[in-house]
Coordinates of C-alpha atoms in Angstrom, one line a residue:
X194 CA 31.8 9.7 -17.0
X195 CA 31.2 6.0 -17.3
X196 CA 27.7 6.1 -16.2
X197 CA 26.9 9.3 -18.8
X198 CA 28.8 7.3 -21.7
X199 CA 25.4 4.4 -20.6
X200 CA 22.9 6.7 -21.1
X201 CA 24.4 8.3 -24.5
X202 CA 24.2 4.6 -25.4
X203 CA 20.5 4.0 -24.3
X204 CA 19.6 7.0 -26.1
X205 CA 21.7 5.5 -29.5
X206 CA 19.5 2.6 -28.6
X207 CA 16.2 4.3 -28.3
X208 CA 17.2 6.2 -31.7
X209 CA 17.8 2.7 -33.2
X210 CA 14.5 1.5 -31.9
X211 CA 12.7 4.5 -33.2
X212 CA 14.2 4.1 -36.7
X213 CA 14.1 0.3 -37.1
X214 CA 9.8 0.7 -36.5
X215 CA 9.8 3.6 -39.3
X216 CA 11.8 3.0 -41.8
X217 CA 9.9 0.8 -43.9
X218 CA 7.2 3.3 -44.3
X219 CA 9.6 5.1 -46.3
X220 CA 10.9 2.7 -48.4
X221 CA 7.5 0.5 -48.7
X222 CA 8.0 1.0 -52.9
X223 CA 11.1 -0.5 -53.1
X224 CA 10.7 -3.3 -50.6
X225 CA 7.7 -4.6 -52.1
X226 CA 9.5 -4.5 -55.7
X227 CA 12.7 -6.4 -53.8
X228 CA 10.1 -9.4 -52.0
X229 CA 7.8 -9.4 -55.4
X230 CA 4.7 -8.7 -52.8
X231 CA 2.1 -5.9 -52.8
X232 CA 2.4 -2.7 -51.6
X233 CA -0.7 -3.5 -48.8
X234 CA 1.6 -7.0 -48.0
X235 CA 4.5 -4.6 -47.8
X236 CA 2.9 -2.3 -45.1
X237 CA 2.6 -5.1 -43.0
X238 CA 6.1 -4.9 -42.5
X239 CA 5.1 -1.7 -40.2
X240 CA 1.3 -3.0 -38.9
X241 CA 2.7 -6.2 -37.6
X242 CA 5.3 -4.4 -35.8
X243 CA 3.4 -2.4 -33.9
X244 CA 1.1 -4.5 -33.0
X245 CA 3.9 -7.2 -31.9
X246 CA 4.7 -4.6 -29.2
X247 CA 1.6 -3.6 -28.0
X248 CA 0.5 -6.8 -27.3
X249 CA 3.8 -8.9 -26.3
X250 CA 5.0 -5.7 -23.4
X251 CA 3.4 -6.0 -20.3
X252 CA 4.1 -10.5 -21.0
X253 CA 7.3 -10.3 -21.7
X254 CA 8.3 -7.7 -19.0
X255 CA 6.2 -10.0 -16.7
X256 CA 8.8 -12.4 -17.4
X257 CA 12.2 -10.9 -17.4
X258 CA 11.6 -8.7 -14.7
X259 CA 14.1 -11.3 -13.1
X260 CA 17.0 -10.5 -15.7
X261 CA 20.1 -8.7 -14.5
X262 CA 19.3 -5.4 -16.5
X263 CA 23.1 -5.3 -18.6
X264 CA 22.5 -9.0 -20.0
X265 CA 19.0 -7.6 -20.6
X266 CA 19.6 -5.1 -22.4
X267 CA 22.3 -6.6 -24.4
X268 CA 20.3 -9.5 -24.9
X269 CA 17.2 -7.3 -26.3
X270 CA 20.1 -5.2 -28.4
X271 CA 21.6 -8.4 -29.7
X272 CA 18.0 -9.9 -30.9
X273 CA 17.2 -5.9 -32.7
X274 CA 20.8 -6.3 -34.3
X275 CA 19.9 -10.7 -35.5
X276 CA 16.8 -9.4 -36.6
X277 CA 17.5 -6.7 -38.9
X278 CA 20.2 -8.4 -40.2
X279 CA 18.1 -11.7 -41.0
X280 CA 15.6 -9.0 -42.9
X281 CA 18.3 -7.5 -45.0
X282 CA 19.7 -10.6 -46.1
X283 CA 16.5 -12.9 -46.3
X284 CA 15.6 -14.2 -50.0
X285 CA 12.1 -13.9 -49.2
X286 CA 8.9 -12.4 -47.3
X287 CA 8.2 -14.7 -44.5
X288 CA 11.5 -14.2 -43.4
X289 CA 11.7 -10.9 -43.7
X290 CA 8.6 -10.7 -41.7
X291 CA 10.3 -12.9 -38.8
X292 CA 13.3 -11.3 -38.4
X293 CA 11.0 -8.0 -37.7
X294 CA 8.5 -9.8 -35.5
X295 CA 11.9 -10.5 -33.6
X296 CA 12.8 -7.3 -33.4
X297 CA 9.5 -6.2 -32.6
X298 CA 9.4 -8.9 -29.3
X299 CA 13.3 -7.2 -28.4
X300 CA 11.6 -3.8 -28.5
X301 CA 8.6 -4.3 -26.6
X302 CA 10.6 -4.9 -23.6
X303 CA 13.2 -2.7 -24.2
X304 CA 11.0 0.1 -24.0
X305 CA 9.9 -1.2 -20.6
X306 CA 13.4 -1.5 -18.9
X307 CA 15.0 0.8 -20.3
X308 CA 13.7 4.0 -18.1
X309 CA 14.6 2.3 -14.6
X310 CA 18.3 1.4 -15.8
X311 CA 19.0 4.9 -17.2
X312 CA 17.4 6.1 -14.0
X313 CA 19.6 3.8 -11.7
X314 CA 23.0 5.3 -13.2
X315 CA 23.0 8.6 -12.1
X316 CA 22.2 10.3 -8.8
X317 CA 17.9 11.2 -8.5
X318 CA 18.8 15.0 -8.9
X319 CA 19.8 14.3 -12.1
X320 CA 17.7 11.8 -14.1
X321 CA 15.4 14.6 -14.8
X322 CA 18.4 15.5 -17.5
X323 CA 19.1 11.6 -17.9
X324 CA 16.0 11.1 -19.0
X325 CA 16.2 14.3 -21.6
X326 CA 19.1 12.3 -23.1
X327 CA 17.5 8.7 -23.4
X328 CA 14.1 10.4 -25.1
X329 CA 16.1 12.8 -26.7
X330 CA 17.3 9.6 -28.8
X331 CA 13.9 8.4 -29.9
X332 CA 13.2 12.0 -30.9
X333 CA 16.0 12.5 -32.8
X334 CA 15.3 9.4 -34.6
X335 CA 12.0 11.0 -36.7
X336 CA 14.6 14.0 -37.2
X337 CA 17.5 12.2 -38.4
X338 CA 17.6 8.6 -38.3
X339 CA 13.9 7.7 -40.7
X340 CA 14.9 10.5 -43.3
X341 CA 18.6 9.1 -43.5
X342 CA 17.9 5.5 -44.1
X343 CA 15.2 6.4 -46.2
X344 CA 17.8 9.0 -48.5
X345 CA 20.0 5.7 -47.9
X346 CA 17.9 3.2 -49.1
X347 CA 16.9 5.5 -52.2
X348 CA 20.2 6.0 -53.3
X349 CA 21.5 2.7 -52.8
X350 CA 19.1 -0.2 -52.0
X351 CA 17.0 -0.9 -48.8
X352 CA 18.9 -3.9 -47.7
X353 CA 22.0 -1.3 -47.2
X354 CA 19.9 0.5 -44.9
X355 CA 19.0 -2.3 -43.1
X356 CA 22.4 -2.9 -42.4
X357 CA 23.7 0.5 -41.8
X358 CA 21.4 0.2 -38.8
X359 CA 22.3 -3.2 -37.4
X360 CA 26.1 -1.8 -37.7
X361 CA 24.5 1.1 -35.2
X362 CA 22.9 -1.3 -32.9
X363 CA 26.5 -2.8 -32.6
X364 CA 27.8 0.1 -31.0
X365 CA 25.7 0.5 -28.5
X366 CA 25.6 -3.3 -27.5
X367 CA 29.2 -3.0 -27.1
X368 CA 28.8 -0.1 -25.4
X369 CA 26.3 -1.3 -22.8
X370 CA 28.2 -4.9 -22.3
X371 CA 31.5 -3.6 -21.3
X372 CA 30.2 -0.1 -19.6
X373 CA 26.8 -0.9 -17.5
X374 CA 26.8 -2.3 -14.3
X375 CA 25.6 -5.8 -13.5
X376 CA 23.5 -5.0 -10.6
X377 CA 20.8 -7.4 -9.6
X378 CA 17.1 -6.2 -9.9
X379 CA 15.7 -4.8 -7.2
X380 CA 18.9 -3.1 -6.5
X381 CA 18.6 0.4 -7.2
X382 CA 16.1 3.2 -5.6
X383 CA 14.5 3.7 -9.2
X384 CA 13.7 0.0 -9.1
X385 CA 10.4 1.0 -7.4
X386 CA 8.1 4.2 -7.4
X387 CA 9.2 7.1 -5.0
X388 CA 6.0 7.9 -4.4
X389 CA 3.5 5.1 -4.7
X390 CA 0.0 6.3 -6.0
X391 CA -1.7 3.5 -8.2
X392 CA -5.2 6.2 -8.2
X393 CA -2.8 8.8 -10.1
X394 CA -0.5 5.9 -11.8
X395 CA -4.2 4.6 -13.6
X396 CA -5.0 8.2 -14.6
X397 CA -1.4 9.0 -16.2
X398 CA -2.2 5.6 -18.4
X399 CA -5.9 7.1 -19.3
X400 CA -4.1 10.7 -19.9
X401 CA -0.6 9.0 -22.5
X402 CA -3.9 7.1 -24.6
X403 CA -5.9 9.7 -25.0
X404 CA -2.8 12.5 -25.4
X405 CA -1.4 9.8 -28.2
X406 CA -4.4 9.3 -29.8
X407 CA -5.4 13.2 -30.3
X408 CA -1.5 14.1 -31.5
X409 CA -1.4 11.0 -34.0
X410 CA -5.2 11.4 -35.1
X411 CA -4.0 15.0 -36.8
X412 CA -0.6 13.8 -37.6
X413 CA -0.9 10.7 -39.8
X414 CA -2.1 12.6 -42.8
X415 CA -0.2 15.7 -42.2
X416 CA 1.2 15.9 -45.8
X417 CA -2.2 15.2 -47.1
X418 CA -2.6 18.8 -44.5
X419 CA 0.2 20.6 -45.4
X420 CA -0.4 20.0 -49.4
X421 CA -4.0 20.2 -49.6
X422 CA -5.0 22.9 -46.8
X423 CA -2.5 24.8 -46.2
X424 CA -1.0 24.4 -50.2
X425 CA 2.3 23.9 -49.1
X426 CA 4.6 22.8 -52.8
X427 CA 4.9 18.7 -52.6
X428 CA 8.8 19.5 -52.0
X429 CA 8.3 22.0 -49.2
X430 CA 6.7 19.2 -46.9
X431 CA 10.2 17.7 -46.0
X432 CA 11.5 21.1 -44.5
X433 CA 8.4 21.8 -42.4
X434 CA 8.6 18.2 -40.9
X435 CA 12.4 18.3 -40.8
X436 CA 10.8 21.6 -38.4
X437 CA 8.9 19.4 -36.4
X438 CA 11.5 17.5 -36.1
X439 CA 14.0 20.5 -34.4
X440 CA 11.2 21.6 -32.3
X441 CA 10.2 18.1 -30.8
X442 CA 13.8 17.4 -29.9
X443 CA 14.0 21.0 -28.6
X444 CA 10.8 19.7 -26.0
X445 CA 12.5 17.0 -24.7
X446 CA 15.8 19.1 -23.9
X447 CA 13.7 21.6 -21.9
X448 CA 11.6 18.8 -20.4
X449 CA 14.3 17.8 -18.9
X450 CA 15.3 20.7 -16.6
X451 CA 11.0 20.5 -15.3
X452 CA 11.2 16.8 -14.5
X453 CA 12.3 16.6 -11.2
X454 CA 10.0 18.5 -9.6
X455 CA 7.0 19.8 -11.9
X456 CA 6.5 16.7 -13.8
X457 CA 2.8 16.8 -13.7
X458 CA 2.4 20.7 -13.9
X459 CA 4.7 19.5 -16.9
X460 CA 2.0 17.5 -18.3
X461 CA -0.9 19.5 -18.1
X462 CA 0.8 22.4 -19.9
X463 CA 2.0 20.6 -22.2
X464 CA -1.6 19.4 -22.7
X465 CA -2.7 22.3 -22.9
X466 CA -0.2 23.8 -26.2
X467 CA -1.1 20.4 -28.2
X468 CA -5.2 21.5 -27.5
X469 CA -4.2 24.7 -28.3
X470 CA -1.5 24.1 -31.2
X471 CA -4.1 21.8 -33.0
X472 CA -7.3 24.2 -32.6
X473 CA -5.0 26.7 -34.7
X474 CA -3.6 24.2 -36.9
X475 CA -7.5 23.8 -37.7
X476 CA -8.8 27.0 -37.7
X477 CA -5.2 28.8 -39.6
X478 CA -4.6 25.7 -41.6
X479 CA -4.8 27.9 -44.5
X480 CA -1.9 29.9 -43.5
X481 CA 1.7 28.2 -44.1
X482 CA 3.8 29.8 -41.3
X483 CA 0.5 29.7 -38.8
X484 CA 0.3 26.2 -39.6
X485 CA 3.7 25.4 -39.8
X486 CA 4.5 27.0 -36.7
X487 CA 1.3 25.5 -34.7
X488 CA 2.0 21.7 -36.3
X489 CA 5.6 22.1 -34.6
X490 CA 4.1 23.9 -31.8
X491 CA 2.1 20.0 -31.3
X492 CA 5.4 18.1 -32.4
X493 CA 7.2 19.6 -29.2
X494 CA 4.5 19.0 -26.7
X495 CA 4.1 15.6 -27.4
X496 CA 8.1 14.7 -27.3
X497 CA 8.5 16.6 -24.4
X498 CA 6.1 14.9 -22.8
X499 CA 7.3 11.5 -23.0
X500 CA 10.1 12.7 -20.5
X501 CA 7.6 14.1 -18.5
X502 CA 5.9 10.7 -18.4
X503 CA 9.2 8.8 -17.2
X504 CA 9.8 11.1 -14.2
X505 CA 6.5 10.2 -13.3
X506 CA 6.7 7.0 -14.2
X507 CA 9.7 6.8 -11.2
X508 CA 7.5 8.3 -9.3
X509 CA 3.9 6.9 -9.3
X510 CA 4.8 3.1 -10.2
X511 CA 2.6 1.1 -7.6
X512 CA 5.1 -1.4 -7.8
X513 CA 8.6 -1.8 -10.2
X514 CA 8.8 0.6 -12.2
X515 CA 9.9 -1.8 -15.3
X516 CA 6.0 -3.3 -15.4
X517 CA 4.7 0.6 -15.1
X518 CA 7.1 1.6 -17.8
X519 CA 5.6 -1.1 -19.2
X520 CA 2.1 -0.3 -18.6
X521 CA 3.1 3.3 -19.7
X522 CA 4.9 1.7 -23.6
X523 CA 1.4 -0.2 -24.1
X524 CA -0.8 2.7 -23.7
X525 CA 1.6 4.7 -25.8
X526 CA 1.4 2.3 -29.2
X527 CA -2.6 1.9 -28.1
X528 CA -2.8 5.6 -28.7
X529 CA -0.5 5.4 -31.9
X530 CA -2.6 2.6 -33.6
X531 CA -6.2 4.0 -31.6
X532 CA -5.3 7.2 -33.9
X533 CA -4.4 6.4 -37.1
X534 CA -7.7 4.0 -37.1
X535 CA -9.6 7.5 -36.7
X536 CA -7.8 9.0 -39.0
X537 CA -8.0 6.7 -41.8
X538 CA -11.9 6.3 -41.0
X539 CA -12.4 10.4 -40.8
X540 CA -10.5 11.8 -43.8
X541 CA -12.6 9.8 -46.8
X542 CA -15.6 12.0 -45.5
X543 CA -14.1 15.4 -44.0
X544 CA -10.5 15.6 -45.8
X545 CA -7.3 16.2 -43.9
X546 CA -9.0 19.2 -42.0
X547 CA -11.2 16.7 -39.9
X548 CA -8.9 14.3 -38.3
X549 CA -6.7 17.7 -37.1
X550 CA -10.4 18.9 -35.1
X551 CA -11.1 15.6 -33.9
X552 CA -7.0 15.2 -32.6
X553 CA -7.6 18.6 -30.7
X554 CA -10.8 17.4 -29.1
X555 CA -9.4 13.9 -28.0
X556 CA -6.9 16.3 -26.6
X557 CA -9.0 18.3 -24.2
X558 CA -10.4 14.7 -23.4
X559 CA -6.9 13.9 -21.8
X560 CA -6.4 17.0 -20.8
X561 CA -9.5 16.5 -18.4
X562 CA -8.0 13.7 -17.3
X563 CA -4.9 15.0 -16.1
X564 CA -6.8 17.4 -13.9
X565 CA -8.5 14.7 -12.4
X566 CA -4.7 12.9 -11.6
X567 CA -4.0 16.9 -10.2
X568 CA -7.2 16.6 -7.8
X569 CA -6.2 13.0 -6.6
X570 CA -2.9 15.0 -5.9
X571 CA -4.1 17.4 -3.2
X572 CA -6.4 15.1 -1.6
X573 CA -5.1 14.9 1.8
X574 CA -4.0 10.9 2.4
X575 CA -5.4 9.8 6.1
X576 CA -5.0 6.4 6.8
X577 CA -8.0 4.5 8.5
X578 CA -7.1 4.0 11.8
X579 CA -5.4 7.7 11.9
X580 CA -5.0 8.0 15.6
X581 CA -3.4 5.4 16.5
X582 CA 0.2 3.9 15.1
X583 CA 0.5 1.3 12.4
X584 CA 2.6 -2.0 11.7
X585 CA 5.9 -2.2 13.2
X586 CA 5.3 0.9 15.2
X587 CA 2.5 -0.1 16.5
X588 CA 3.6 -3.0 18.0
X589 CA 7.0 -1.4 19.3
X590 CA 4.6 0.9 21.3
X591 CA 2.5 -1.7 22.9
X592 CA 5.4 -3.4 23.6
X593 CA 6.9 -0.7 25.7
X594 CA 4.1 0.2 27.0
X595 CA 3.2 -3.3 29.1
X596 CA 7.3 -3.9 29.9
X597 CA 6.9 -0.5 31.8
X598 CA 3.1 -1.6 33.2
X599 CA 4.8 -4.7 34.0
X600 CA 8.0 -3.0 35.7
X601 CA 6.0 -1.2 37.8
X602 CA 3.5 -3.8 38.6
X603 CA 6.8 -5.6 40.4
X604 CA 8.3 -2.4 41.8
X605 CA 4.4 -1.2 44.0
X606 CA 4.5 -5.3 44.9
X607 CA 8.1 -5.2 46.3
X608 CA 7.2 -1.8 48.4
X609 CA 3.7 -2.7 49.5
X610 CA 4.8 -6.1 50.6
X611 CA 6.9 -6.1 53.2
X612 CA 5.6 -2.8 54.9
X613 CA 2.2 -4.6 55.0
X614 CA 3.8 -7.8 55.9
X615 CA 6.1 -5.9 59.0
X616 CA 2.2 -4.4 60.1
X617 CA 0.5 -7.3 60.1
X618 CA 3.4 -9.0 62.0
X619 CA 3.4 -6.4 64.8
X620 CA -0.7 -6.7 64.9
X621 CA -0.5 -10.5 65.4
X622 CA 2.1 -10.5 68.0
X623 CA -0.3 -7.5 69.9
X624 CA -3.2 -9.5 69.5
X625 CA -1.6 -12.9 71.0
X626 CA -0.2 -11.3 74.1
X627 CA -4.0 -9.9 74.0
X628 CA -5.5 -13.1 73.7
X629 CA -2.7 -14.3 76.1
X630 CA -4.0 -11.6 78.7
X631 CA -7.6 -11.8 78.5
X632 CA -7.3 -16.0 78.7
X633 CA -6.0 -15.3 81.9
X634 CA -7.6 -13.0 84.0
X635 CA -10.7 -15.1 82.6
X636 CA -9.2 -17.4 84.3
X637 CA -7.8 -15.8 87.3
X638 CA -11.8 -14.6 88.2
X639 CA -13.1 -18.2 87.5
X640 CA -9.9 -19.4 90.3
X641 CA -11.1 -16.4 92.6
X642 CA -14.2 -17.4 92.0
X643 CA -13.9 -21.0 93.3
X644 CA -11.7 -20.1 95.7
X645 CA -14.1 -19.0 97.6
X646 CA -16.4 -22.6 97.6
X647 CA -13.9 -24.8 97.2
X648 CA -12.0 -26.6 99.5
X649 CA -7.6 -27.2 99.6
X650 CA -7.9 -30.4 97.4
X651 CA -10.5 -28.2 94.6
X652 CA -7.5 -25.9 94.7
X653 CA -5.1 -28.0 94.1
X654 CA -7.4 -29.5 91.5
X655 CA -7.8 -25.7 89.6
X656 CA -4.1 -24.5 90.1
X657 CA -3.3 -27.6 88.4
X658 CA -6.2 -27.2 85.5
X659 CA -5.1 -23.3 85.4
X660 CA -1.7 -24.5 84.8
X661 CA -2.7 -27.2 82.5
X662 CA -4.9 -24.6 80.5
X663 CA -2.3 -21.7 80.4
X664 CA 0.1 -24.2 78.7
X665 CA -2.6 -25.5 76.0
X666 CA -3.9 -21.5 75.5
X667 CA -0.1 -20.5 74.9
X668 CA 0.5 -23.7 72.6
X669 CA -3.0 -23.2 70.1
X670 CA -1.7 -19.8 70.3
X671 CA 1.9 -20.4 69.0
X672 CA 0.6 -22.7 66.5
X673 CA -2.2 -20.6 64.8
X674 CA 1.1 -17.8 64.9
X675 CA 3.7 -20.0 63.8
X676 CA 1.1 -21.6 60.6
X677 CA 0.3 -17.8 60.2
X678 CA 3.8 -17.1 59.3
X679 CA 4.4 -20.4 57.0
X680 CA 2.0 -18.9 54.9
X681 CA 2.6 -15.5 54.3
X682 CA 5.9 -16.8 53.8
X683 CA 5.1 -19.6 50.8
X684 CA 2.4 -16.5 49.3
X685 CA 4.5 -13.4 49.7
X686 CA 2.1 -11.3 48.0
X687 CA -0.8 -8.6 48.6
X688 CA -3.7 -11.4 48.7
X689 CA -2.2 -13.7 51.4
X690 CA -2.3 -10.2 53.3
X691 CA -5.9 -9.8 52.1
X692 CA -6.6 -13.0 54.1
X693 CA -4.9 -12.1 57.0
X694 CA -6.7 -8.5 57.1
X695 CA -10.1 -10.0 56.8
X696 CA -9.7 -12.1 59.9
X697 CA -9.2 -9.0 62.1
X698 CA -12.8 -7.9 62.2
X699 CA -12.7 -11.2 64.6
X700 CA -10.5 -10.2 66.8
X701 CA -10.7 -6.7 67.0
X702 CA -13.9 -7.2 69.5
X703 CA -11.4 -8.5 72.4
X704 CA -8.3 -6.0 71.3
X705 CA -7.3 -2.8 73.2
X706 CA -8.0 0.2 71.2
X707 CA -4.7 1.4 70.2
X708 CA -4.8 -2.2 68.7
X709 CA -7.7 -1.4 66.8
X710 CA -5.9 1.8 64.5
X711 CA -3.5 -0.3 63.7
X712 CA -5.6 -3.0 62.8
X713 CA -7.6 -0.8 61.1
X714 CA -5.3 0.9 59.4
X715 CA -3.5 -2.7 58.0
X716 CA -6.8 -3.7 57.1
X717 CA -7.8 -0.5 54.5
X718 CA -3.7 -1.3 53.0
X719 CA -4.6 -4.5 52.6
X720 CA -8.0 -4.5 50.9
X721 CA -6.8 -2.9 47.8
X722 CA -5.0 -5.6 47.0
X723 CA -7.7 -8.8 48.5
X724 CA -10.1 -10.3 46.6
X725 CA -14.0 -11.5 48.0
X726 CA -12.9 -15.0 47.4
X727 CA -9.8 -14.6 50.0
X728 CA -11.7 -12.3 52.3
X729 CA -14.4 -15.8 52.5
X730 CA -11.5 -17.7 53.3
X731 CA -9.7 -16.4 55.7
X732 CA -13.2 -15.5 57.7
X733 CA -14.1 -18.6 57.4
X734 CA -10.6 -20.0 58.9
X735 CA -10.9 -16.6 61.7
X736 CA -14.7 -18.4 62.7
X737 CA -13.1 -22.2 63.4
X738 CA -10.3 -20.6 65.2
X739 CA -11.9 -19.2 67.7
X740 CA -14.7 -22.4 67.8
X741 CA -11.4 -24.2 68.6
X742 CA -10.5 -22.1 71.2
X743 CA -13.5 -21.5 73.2
X744 CA -14.3 -25.1 74.4
X745 CA -11.1 -25.8 75.7
X746 CA -11.1 -22.9 77.7
X747 CA -14.5 -23.7 79.0
X748 CA -13.1 -27.5 79.0
X749 CA -10.2 -26.4 81.4
X750 CA -12.6 -24.3 83.7
X751 CA -15.5 -26.3 83.9
X752 CA -12.6 -29.7 85.0

């Protein structure tokens, strides 16, 4: 309940600002007479107000976007109340104008922050209704606020009307300051667009400016149209405008029901309704009923579109929603200014019908712009590299793959290295035995040969040589085996196994068939993990070992 009361207070604030902006239009004669200025100078109180809003909305929103929403809105409403009171009690024109400028600057920021502020008060599913309540206040201002203020000013003085509006602002200020949550900026999901789309948001800005331009081109001289073209009695213009205001309020309430799911299609529909209504007003303007119905439909379409624009701001904002709302507010005010200027330029040459026709044509252009936004809606969004994950997902995926590959490599090394090492140890042992056996066999053959031609002394020398050679051969073989074992223990990698495997072809020439098969099997497994550089180093070591073994055996046999 507290949230909805706050939304109601914000709606009252929109009612206040729209009434403050337009009230001097109906009180210009009284204000000019009371301030002692011309009617054109009094008209600047309205023109300067609108110009300040257009120029200052975006810069002031950037300056104030870090303020907490409750404090910022309370501050803005306080400025509006103070500026209105200054204008009400000002003794001269300059001070009245200064008060109006202050109110205009507060309104510029207010329209930028009020939409996300109201949206943050309710759940996302209820935001469409909250927007309809919020903008219902702005739609009720032309219907009730401006006529009531004009009546009060005519019955008393224009100063009393301004004081009454200041009192209304104090009520809204008190409720906002007491009930609105004091949240930091960025704490609500309504502070950022739910589906950011810069391209469609730009289309939205163009659509808003064109739609409002078309509407105000036709509406600025609506009183002249009713009296000159339709033939309505001047006394009946007020009731006709009242009917248009009621239709606008009904449109706002209806838009709240469709804003959540059908905002963009709803905008297309409303633009189409406005185009048809203005065309009908131009074609059937001489019929009183048709003219009033067409004018009322156009008013309903424009008022309802403000709710859908708010819903699209909350969805498509490419960054902060207050900045996006400032952009839409600026486009809206540009449309008002451009429409009024176009109407003033046309009415002198074409009469009151010309602006209505031009307004219908501009509305058709707005419809084409909105259709371009629809094309963007249905365009598939394909990432630049759709086959690969992006950002944090890519980093996580690559990290997982890297960890898996590293784990698999460690496990493969643990499984392969011990098995290959055991096979090589067995091959080395058998080869050392075969090498020793062959050396012993050669020594025995040489001994038998020498025994046939030598003397017992030579036999003694030969026996001594044989014993020494056996000891040396065994010692050398033991040292080579121990050195290879230490190298394998230090490296314990497939590359070290590969060095030993590459030496096998040299030893295979003297090995038995069984050793050949074992060596070939171990060599095949180890070659998968070895490198050419390790093979060359091992082959060089094997050659050097064979060369060192042969001269020693030869010298011992020769001796």
